[in-house]
Amino acid sequence: QVQLVESGGGLVQAGGSLRISCAASGGTFTSSSNMGWFREPPGKEREFVAAVSRGVGKTYYADSVKGRVTISRDNAKNTVYLQLNSLKPEDTAVYYCAATPPNYDGVLQTFVSYAYWGQGTQVTVSS
């Protein structure tokens, strides 16, 4: 059974930085799965933040975070990271890590592409 566990969330002031991590266990899928981060702001629907593809590791970002956020993956550690910089109060959300099924080649910017989800980690940005 694949499990994704996020960590590293917390409270940070506007303009600050945070790195959140997602550790995968229960399989050897991370090198063959695309990995993504989504977030759910208070009272809003879950939205795409970033994704990194399997293989060459191509990255994708939502327009709202482009230039401030970096997604990366370490297949040897079965871990994917999300570096958040220049944080804004509107970045406040529960951040979820997700993985597609192995060898998936569909669109990565939509949550329906992902089969596995973590429990989420809270990121709160104070003004």
mmCIF file with all atom_site columns, C-alpha atoms in Angstrom:
data_model
loop_
_atom_site.group_PDB
_atom_site.id
_atom_site.type_symbol
_atom_site.label_atom_id
_atom_site.label_alt_id
_atom_site.label_comp_id
_atom_site.label_asym_id
_atom_site.label_entity_id
_atom_site.label_seq_id
_atom_site.pdbx_PDB_ins_code
_atom_site.Cartn_x
_atom_site.Cartn_y
_atom_site.Cartn_z
_atom_site.occupancy
_atom_site.B_iso_or_equiv
_atom_site.pdbx_formal_charge
_atom_site.auth_seq_id
_atom_site.auth_comp_id
_atom_site.auth_asym_id
_atom_site.auth_atom_id
_atom_site.pdbx_PDB_model_num
ATOM 1   C CA . GLN A 1 1   ? 0.000   0.000  0.000   1.00 0.00 ? 1   GLN A CA 1
ATOM 2   C CA . VAL A 1 2   ? 1.467   3.304  -1.089  1.00 0.00 ? 2   VAL A CA 1
ATOM 3   C CA . GLN A 1 3   ? 1.635   5.982  1.585   1.00 0.00 ? 3   GLN A CA 1
ATOM 4   C CA . LEU A 1 4   ? 2.534   9.643  1.239   1.00 0.00 ? 4   LEU A CA 1
ATOM 5   C CA . VAL A 1 5   ? 3.407   11.646 4.334   1.00 0.00 ? 5   VAL A CA 1
ATOM 6   C CA . GLU A 1 6   ? 3.896   15.401 4.217   1.00 0.00 ? 6   GLU A CA 1
ATOM 7   C CA . SER A 1 7   ? 5.945   17.361 6.712   1.00 0.00 ? 7   SER A CA 1
ATOM 8   C CA . GLY A 1 8   ? 7.460   20.782 7.189   1.00 0.00 ? 8   GLY A CA 1
ATOM 9   C CA . GLY A 1 9   ? 4.381   22.953 7.305   1.00 0.00 ? 9   GLY A CA 1
ATOM 10  C CA . GLY A 1 10  ? 3.967   25.693 9.869   1.00 0.00 ? 10  GLY A CA 1
ATOM 11  C CA . LEU A 1 11  ? 3.464   29.360 10.558  1.00 0.00 ? 11  LEU A CA 1
ATOM 12  C CA . VAL A 1 12  ? 5.596   31.883 8.695   1.00 0.00 ? 12  VAL A CA 1
ATOM 13  C CA . GLN A 1 13  ? 5.477   35.633 8.183   1.00 0.00 ? 13  GLN A CA 1
ATOM 14  C CA . ALA A 1 14  ? 4.704   37.146 4.825   1.00 0.00 ? 14  ALA A CA 1
ATOM 15  C CA . GLY A 1 15  ? 7.837   37.291 2.717   1.00 0.00 ? 15  GLY A CA 1
ATOM 16  C CA . GLY A 1 16  ? 9.308   34.281 4.417   1.00 0.00 ? 16  GLY A CA 1
ATOM 17  C CA . SER A 1 17  ? 10.191  30.839 3.121   1.00 0.00 ? 17  SER A CA 1
ATOM 18  C CA . LEU A 1 18  ? 9.285   27.272 3.926   1.00 0.00 ? 18  LEU A CA 1
ATOM 19  C CA . ARG A 1 19  ? 10.163  23.881 2.531   1.00 0.00 ? 19  ARG A CA 1
ATOM 20  C CA . ILE A 1 20  ? 7.656   21.091 2.777   1.00 0.00 ? 20  ILE A CA 1
ATOM 21  C CA . SER A 1 21  ? 8.443   17.473 2.083   1.00 0.00 ? 21  SER A CA 1
ATOM 22  C CA . CYS A 1 22  ? 6.581   14.384 1.037   1.00 0.00 ? 22  CYS A CA 1
ATOM 23  C CA . ALA A 1 23  ? 7.988   10.975 1.866   1.00 0.00 ? 23  ALA A CA 1
ATOM 24  C CA . ALA A 1 24  ? 6.656   7.991  -0.027  1.00 0.00 ? 24  ALA A CA 1
ATOM 25  C CA . SER A 1 25  ? 6.623   4.445  1.220   1.00 0.00 ? 25  SER A CA 1
ATOM 26  C CA . GLY A 1 26  ? 5.052   1.137  0.378   1.00 0.00 ? 26  GLY A CA 1
ATOM 27  C CA . GLY A 1 27  ? 6.425   0.824  -3.129  1.00 0.00 ? 27  GLY A CA 1
ATOM 28  C CA . THR A 1 28  ? 9.158   1.702  -5.581  1.00 0.00 ? 28  THR A CA 1
ATOM 29  C CA . PHE A 1 29  ? 6.918   3.912  -7.581  1.00 0.00 ? 29  PHE A CA 1
ATOM 30  C CA . THR A 1 30  ? 8.346   7.370  -7.119  1.00 0.00 ? 30  THR A CA 1
ATOM 31  C CA . SER A 1 31  ? 10.743  7.133  -10.035 1.00 0.00 ? 31  SER A CA 1
ATOM 32  C CA . SER A 1 32  ? 7.964   5.933  -12.329 1.00 0.00 ? 32  SER A CA 1
ATOM 33  C CA . SER A 1 33  ? 5.203   8.175  -10.967 1.00 0.00 ? 33  SER A CA 1
ATOM 34  C CA . ASN A 1 34  ? 4.604   11.841 -11.552 1.00 0.00 ? 34  ASN A CA 1
ATOM 35  C CA . MET A 1 35  ? 4.417   13.781 -8.302  1.00 0.00 ? 35  MET A CA 1
ATOM 36  C CA . GLY A 1 36  ? 2.344   16.838 -7.563  1.00 0.00 ? 36  GLY A CA 1
ATOM 37  C CA . TRP A 1 37  ? 1.464   19.351 -4.896  1.00 0.00 ? 37  TRP A CA 1
ATOM 38  C CA . PHE A 1 38  ? -1.999  20.751 -4.450  1.00 0.00 ? 38  PHE A CA 1
ATOM 39  C CA . ARG A 1 39  ? -3.398  23.081 -1.817  1.00 0.00 ? 39  ARG A CA 1
ATOM 40  C CA . GLU A 1 40  ? -6.736  23.793 -0.266  1.00 0.00 ? 40  GLU A CA 1
ATOM 41  C CA . PRO A 1 41  ? -7.153  27.361 1.049   1.00 0.00 ? 41  PRO A CA 1
ATOM 42  C CA . PRO A 1 42  ? -9.744  27.919 3.786   1.00 0.00 ? 42  PRO A CA 1
ATOM 43  C CA . GLY A 1 43  ? -13.220 27.730 2.318   1.00 0.00 ? 43  GLY A CA 1
ATOM 44  C CA . LYS A 1 44  ? -11.963 27.079 -1.196  1.00 0.00 ? 44  LYS A CA 1
ATOM 45  C CA . GLU A 1 45  ? -11.534 24.108 -3.478  1.00 0.00 ? 45  GLU A CA 1
ATOM 46  C CA . ARG A 1 46  ? -8.329  22.181 -3.862  1.00 0.00 ? 46  ARG A CA 1
ATOM 47  C CA . GLU A 1 47  ? -6.049  23.725 -6.483  1.00 0.00 ? 47  GLU A CA 1
ATOM 48  C CA . PHE A 1 48  ? -2.952  22.718 -8.368  1.00 0.00 ? 48  PHE A CA 1
ATOM 49  C CA . VAL A 1 49  ? 0.359   24.164 -7.193  1.00 0.00 ? 49  VAL A CA 1
ATOM 50  C CA . ALA A 1 50  ? 3.184   22.281 -8.895  1.00 0.00 ? 50  ALA A CA 1
ATOM 51  C CA . ALA A 1 51  ? 4.144   18.966 -10.428 1.00 0.00 ? 51  ALA A CA 1
ATOM 52  C CA . VAL A 1 52  ? 7.270   17.148 -11.488 1.00 0.00 ? 52  VAL A CA 1
ATOM 53  C CA . SER A 1 53  ? 7.155   14.448 -14.105 1.00 0.00 ? 53  SER A CA 1
ATOM 54  C CA . ARG A 1 54  ? 8.646   10.983 -13.939 1.00 0.00 ? 54  ARG A CA 1
ATOM 55  C CA . GLY A 1 55  ? 11.748  10.380 -15.992 1.00 0.00 ? 55  GLY A CA 1
ATOM 56  C CA . VAL A 1 56  ? 13.257  13.698 -17.066 1.00 0.00 ? 56  VAL A CA 1
ATOM 57  C CA . GLY A 1 57  ? 11.640  15.573 -14.184 1.00 0.00 ? 57  GLY A CA 1
ATOM 58  C CA . LYS A 1 58  ? 9.869   18.274 -16.153 1.00 0.00 ? 58  LYS A CA 1
ATOM 59  C CA . THR A 1 59  ? 8.226   20.781 -13.828 1.00 0.00 ? 59  THR A CA 1
ATOM 60  C CA . TYR A 1 60  ? 4.885   22.551 -13.996 1.00 0.00 ? 60  TYR A CA 1
ATOM 61  C CA . TYR A 1 61  ? 3.638   25.443 -11.886 1.00 0.00 ? 61  TYR A CA 1
ATOM 62  C CA . ALA A 1 62  ? 0.405   27.279 -11.313 1.00 0.00 ? 62  ALA A CA 1
ATOM 63  C CA . ASP A 1 63  ? 0.550   30.891 -12.465 1.00 0.00 ? 63  ASP A CA 1
ATOM 64  C CA . SER A 1 64  ? -0.174  32.058 -8.917  1.00 0.00 ? 64  SER A CA 1
ATOM 65  C CA . VAL A 1 65  ? 3.074   30.582 -7.595  1.00 0.00 ? 65  VAL A CA 1
ATOM 66  C CA . LYS A 1 66  ? 5.374   30.681 -10.609 1.00 0.00 ? 66  LYS A CA 1
ATOM 67  C CA . GLY A 1 67  ? 8.696   32.268 -9.715  1.00 0.00 ? 67  GLY A CA 1
ATOM 68  C CA . ARG A 1 68  ? 8.148   31.772 -5.990  1.00 0.00 ? 68  ARG A CA 1
ATOM 69  C CA . VAL A 1 69  ? 7.881   28.003 -5.733  1.00 0.00 ? 69  VAL A CA 1
ATOM 70  C CA . THR A 1 70  ? 10.201  25.165 -6.713  1.00 0.00 ? 70  THR A CA 1
ATOM 71  C CA . ILE A 1 71  ? 9.279   21.503 -6.842  1.00 0.00 ? 71  ILE A CA 1
ATOM 72  C CA . SER A 1 72  ? 11.988  18.858 -6.789  1.00 0.00 ? 72  SER A CA 1
ATOM 73  C CA . ARG A 1 73  ? 12.289  15.149 -6.253  1.00 0.00 ? 73  ARG A CA 1
ATOM 74  C CA . ASP A 1 74  ? 14.898  12.781 -4.876  1.00 0.00 ? 74  ASP A CA 1
ATOM 75  C CA . ASN A 1 75  ? 14.074  9.333  -6.185  1.00 0.00 ? 75  ASN A CA 1
ATOM 76  C CA . ALA A 1 76  ? 16.785  7.701  -4.091  1.00 0.00 ? 76  ALA A CA 1
ATOM 77  C CA . LYS A 1 77  ? 15.025  8.973  -0.978  1.00 0.00 ? 77  LYS A CA 1
ATOM 78  C CA . ASN A 1 78  ? 11.504  8.515  -2.340  1.00 0.00 ? 78  ASN A CA 1
ATOM 79  C CA . THR A 1 79  ? 10.860  12.135 -1.433  1.00 0.00 ? 79  THR A CA 1
ATOM 80  C CA . VAL A 1 80  ? 9.471   15.159 -3.211  1.00 0.00 ? 80  VAL A CA 1
ATOM 81  C CA . TYR A 1 81  ? 9.948   18.709 -1.978  1.00 0.00 ? 81  TYR A CA 1
ATOM 82  C CA . LEU A 1 82  ? 8.190   22.020 -2.388  1.00 0.00 ? 82  LEU A CA 1
ATOM 83  C CA . GLN A 1 83  ? 10.234  25.132 -1.668  1.00 0.00 ? 83  GLN A CA 1
ATOM 84  C CA . LEU A 1 84  ? 7.979   28.101 -0.981  1.00 0.00 ? 84  LEU A CA 1
ATOM 85  C CA . ASN A 1 85  ? 9.529   31.570 -1.136  1.00 0.00 ? 85  ASN A CA 1
ATOM 86  C CA . SER A 1 86  ? 8.195   35.115 -0.850  1.00 0.00 ? 86  SER A CA 1
ATOM 87  C CA . LEU A 1 87  ? 5.144   33.726 0.867   1.00 0.00 ? 87  LEU A CA 1
ATOM 88  C CA . LYS A 1 88  ? 1.913   35.700 0.898   1.00 0.00 ? 88  LYS A CA 1
ATOM 89  C CA . PRO A 1 89  ? -1.110  35.429 3.190   1.00 0.00 ? 89  PRO A CA 1
ATOM 90  C CA . GLU A 1 90  ? -3.072  34.024 0.239   1.00 0.00 ? 90  GLU A CA 1
ATOM 91  C CA . ASP A 1 91  ? -0.683  31.058 0.216   1.00 0.00 ? 91  ASP A CA 1
ATOM 92  C CA . THR A 1 92  ? -2.266  29.929 3.471   1.00 0.00 ? 92  THR A CA 1
ATOM 93  C CA . ALA A 1 93  ? -3.689  26.470 2.869   1.00 0.00 ? 93  ALA A CA 1
ATOM 94  C CA . VAL A 1 94  ? -3.405  22.796 3.585   1.00 0.00 ? 94  VAL A CA 1
ATOM 95  C CA . TYR A 1 95  ? -0.826  21.475 1.142   1.00 0.00 ? 95  TYR A CA 1
ATOM 96  C CA . TYR A 1 96  ? -1.252  17.963 -0.219  1.00 0.00 ? 96  TYR A CA 1
ATOM 97  C CA . CYS A 1 97  ? 1.268   15.734 -1.919  1.00 0.00 ? 97  CYS A CA 1
ATOM 98  C CA . ALA A 1 98  ? 0.007   13.391 -4.612  1.00 0.00 ? 98  ALA A CA 1
ATOM 99  C CA . ALA A 1 99  ? 1.308   10.723 -6.956  1.00 0.00 ? 99  ALA A CA 1
ATOM 100 C CA . THR A 1 100 ? -0.030  9.439  -10.238 1.00 0.00 ? 100 THR A CA 1
ATOM 101 C CA . PRO A 1 101 ? -0.164  5.753  -11.052 1.00 0.00 ? 101 PRO A CA 1
ATOM 102 C CA . PRO A 1 102 ? 3.157   4.441  -12.417 1.00 0.00 ? 102 PRO A CA 1
ATOM 103 C CA . ASN A 1 103 ? 3.960   5.321  -16.024 1.00 0.00 ? 103 ASN A CA 1
ATOM 104 C CA . TYR A 1 104 ? 1.043   7.742  -16.293 1.00 0.00 ? 104 TYR A CA 1
ATOM 105 C CA . ASP A 1 105 ? 1.279   10.187 -19.208 1.00 0.00 ? 105 ASP A CA 1
ATOM 106 C CA . GLY A 1 106 ? -1.761  12.403 -18.755 1.00 0.00 ? 106 GLY A CA 1
ATOM 107 C CA . VAL A 1 107 ? -2.227  15.993 -17.659 1.00 0.00 ? 107 VAL A CA 1
ATOM 108 C CA . LEU A 1 108 ? -0.559  16.707 -14.336 1.00 0.00 ? 108 LEU A CA 1
ATOM 109 C CA . GLN A 1 109 ? -2.305  19.963 -13.460 1.00 0.00 ? 109 GLN A CA 1
ATOM 110 C CA . THR A 1 110 ? -5.569  18.312 -12.462 1.00 0.00 ? 110 THR A CA 1
ATOM 111 C CA . PHE A 1 111 ? -6.248  16.348 -9.305  1.00 0.00 ? 111 PHE A CA 1
ATOM 112 C CA . VAL A 1 112 ? -8.080  13.566 -11.163 1.00 0.00 ? 112 VAL A CA 1
ATOM 113 C CA . SER A 1 113 ? -4.747  12.381 -12.547 1.00 0.00 ? 113 SER A CA 1
ATOM 114 C CA . TYR A 1 114 ? -3.510  11.413 -9.111  1.00 0.00 ? 114 TYR A CA 1
ATOM 115 C CA . ALA A 1 115 ? -4.213  8.081  -7.443  1.00 0.00 ? 115 ALA A CA 1
ATOM 116 C CA . TYR A 1 116 ? -2.408  8.550  -4.147  1.00 0.00 ? 116 TYR A CA 1
ATOM 117 C CA . TRP A 1 117 ? -2.662  11.404 -1.665  1.00 0.00 ? 117 TRP A CA 1
ATOM 118 C CA . GLY A 1 118 ? -1.042  12.413 1.568   1.00 0.00 ? 118 GLY A CA 1
ATOM 119 C CA . GLN A 1 119 ? -2.912  13.658 4.607   1.00 0.00 ? 119 GLN A CA 1
ATOM 120 C CA . GLY A 1 120 ? -1.826  17.259 4.089   1.00 0.00 ? 120 GLY A CA 1
ATOM 121 C CA . THR A 1 121 ? 0.290   19.748 5.978   1.00 0.00 ? 121 THR A CA 1
ATOM 122 C CA . GLN A 1 122 ? -0.867  23.193 7.091   1.00 0.00 ? 122 GLN A CA 1
ATOM 123 C CA . VAL A 1 123 ? 0.978   26.268 5.878   1.00 0.00 ? 123 VAL A CA 1
ATOM 124 C CA . THR A 1 124 ? -0.118  29.526 7.474   1.00 0.00 ? 124 THR A CA 1
ATOM 125 C CA . VAL A 1 125 ? 1.285   32.869 6.332   1.00 0.00 ? 125 VAL A CA 1
ATOM 126 C CA . SER A 1 126 ? 0.717   35.822 8.615   1.00 0.00 ? 126 SER A CA 1
ATOM 127 C CA . SER A 1 127 ? 0.590   39.380 7.324   1.00 0.00 ? 127 SER A CA 1
#
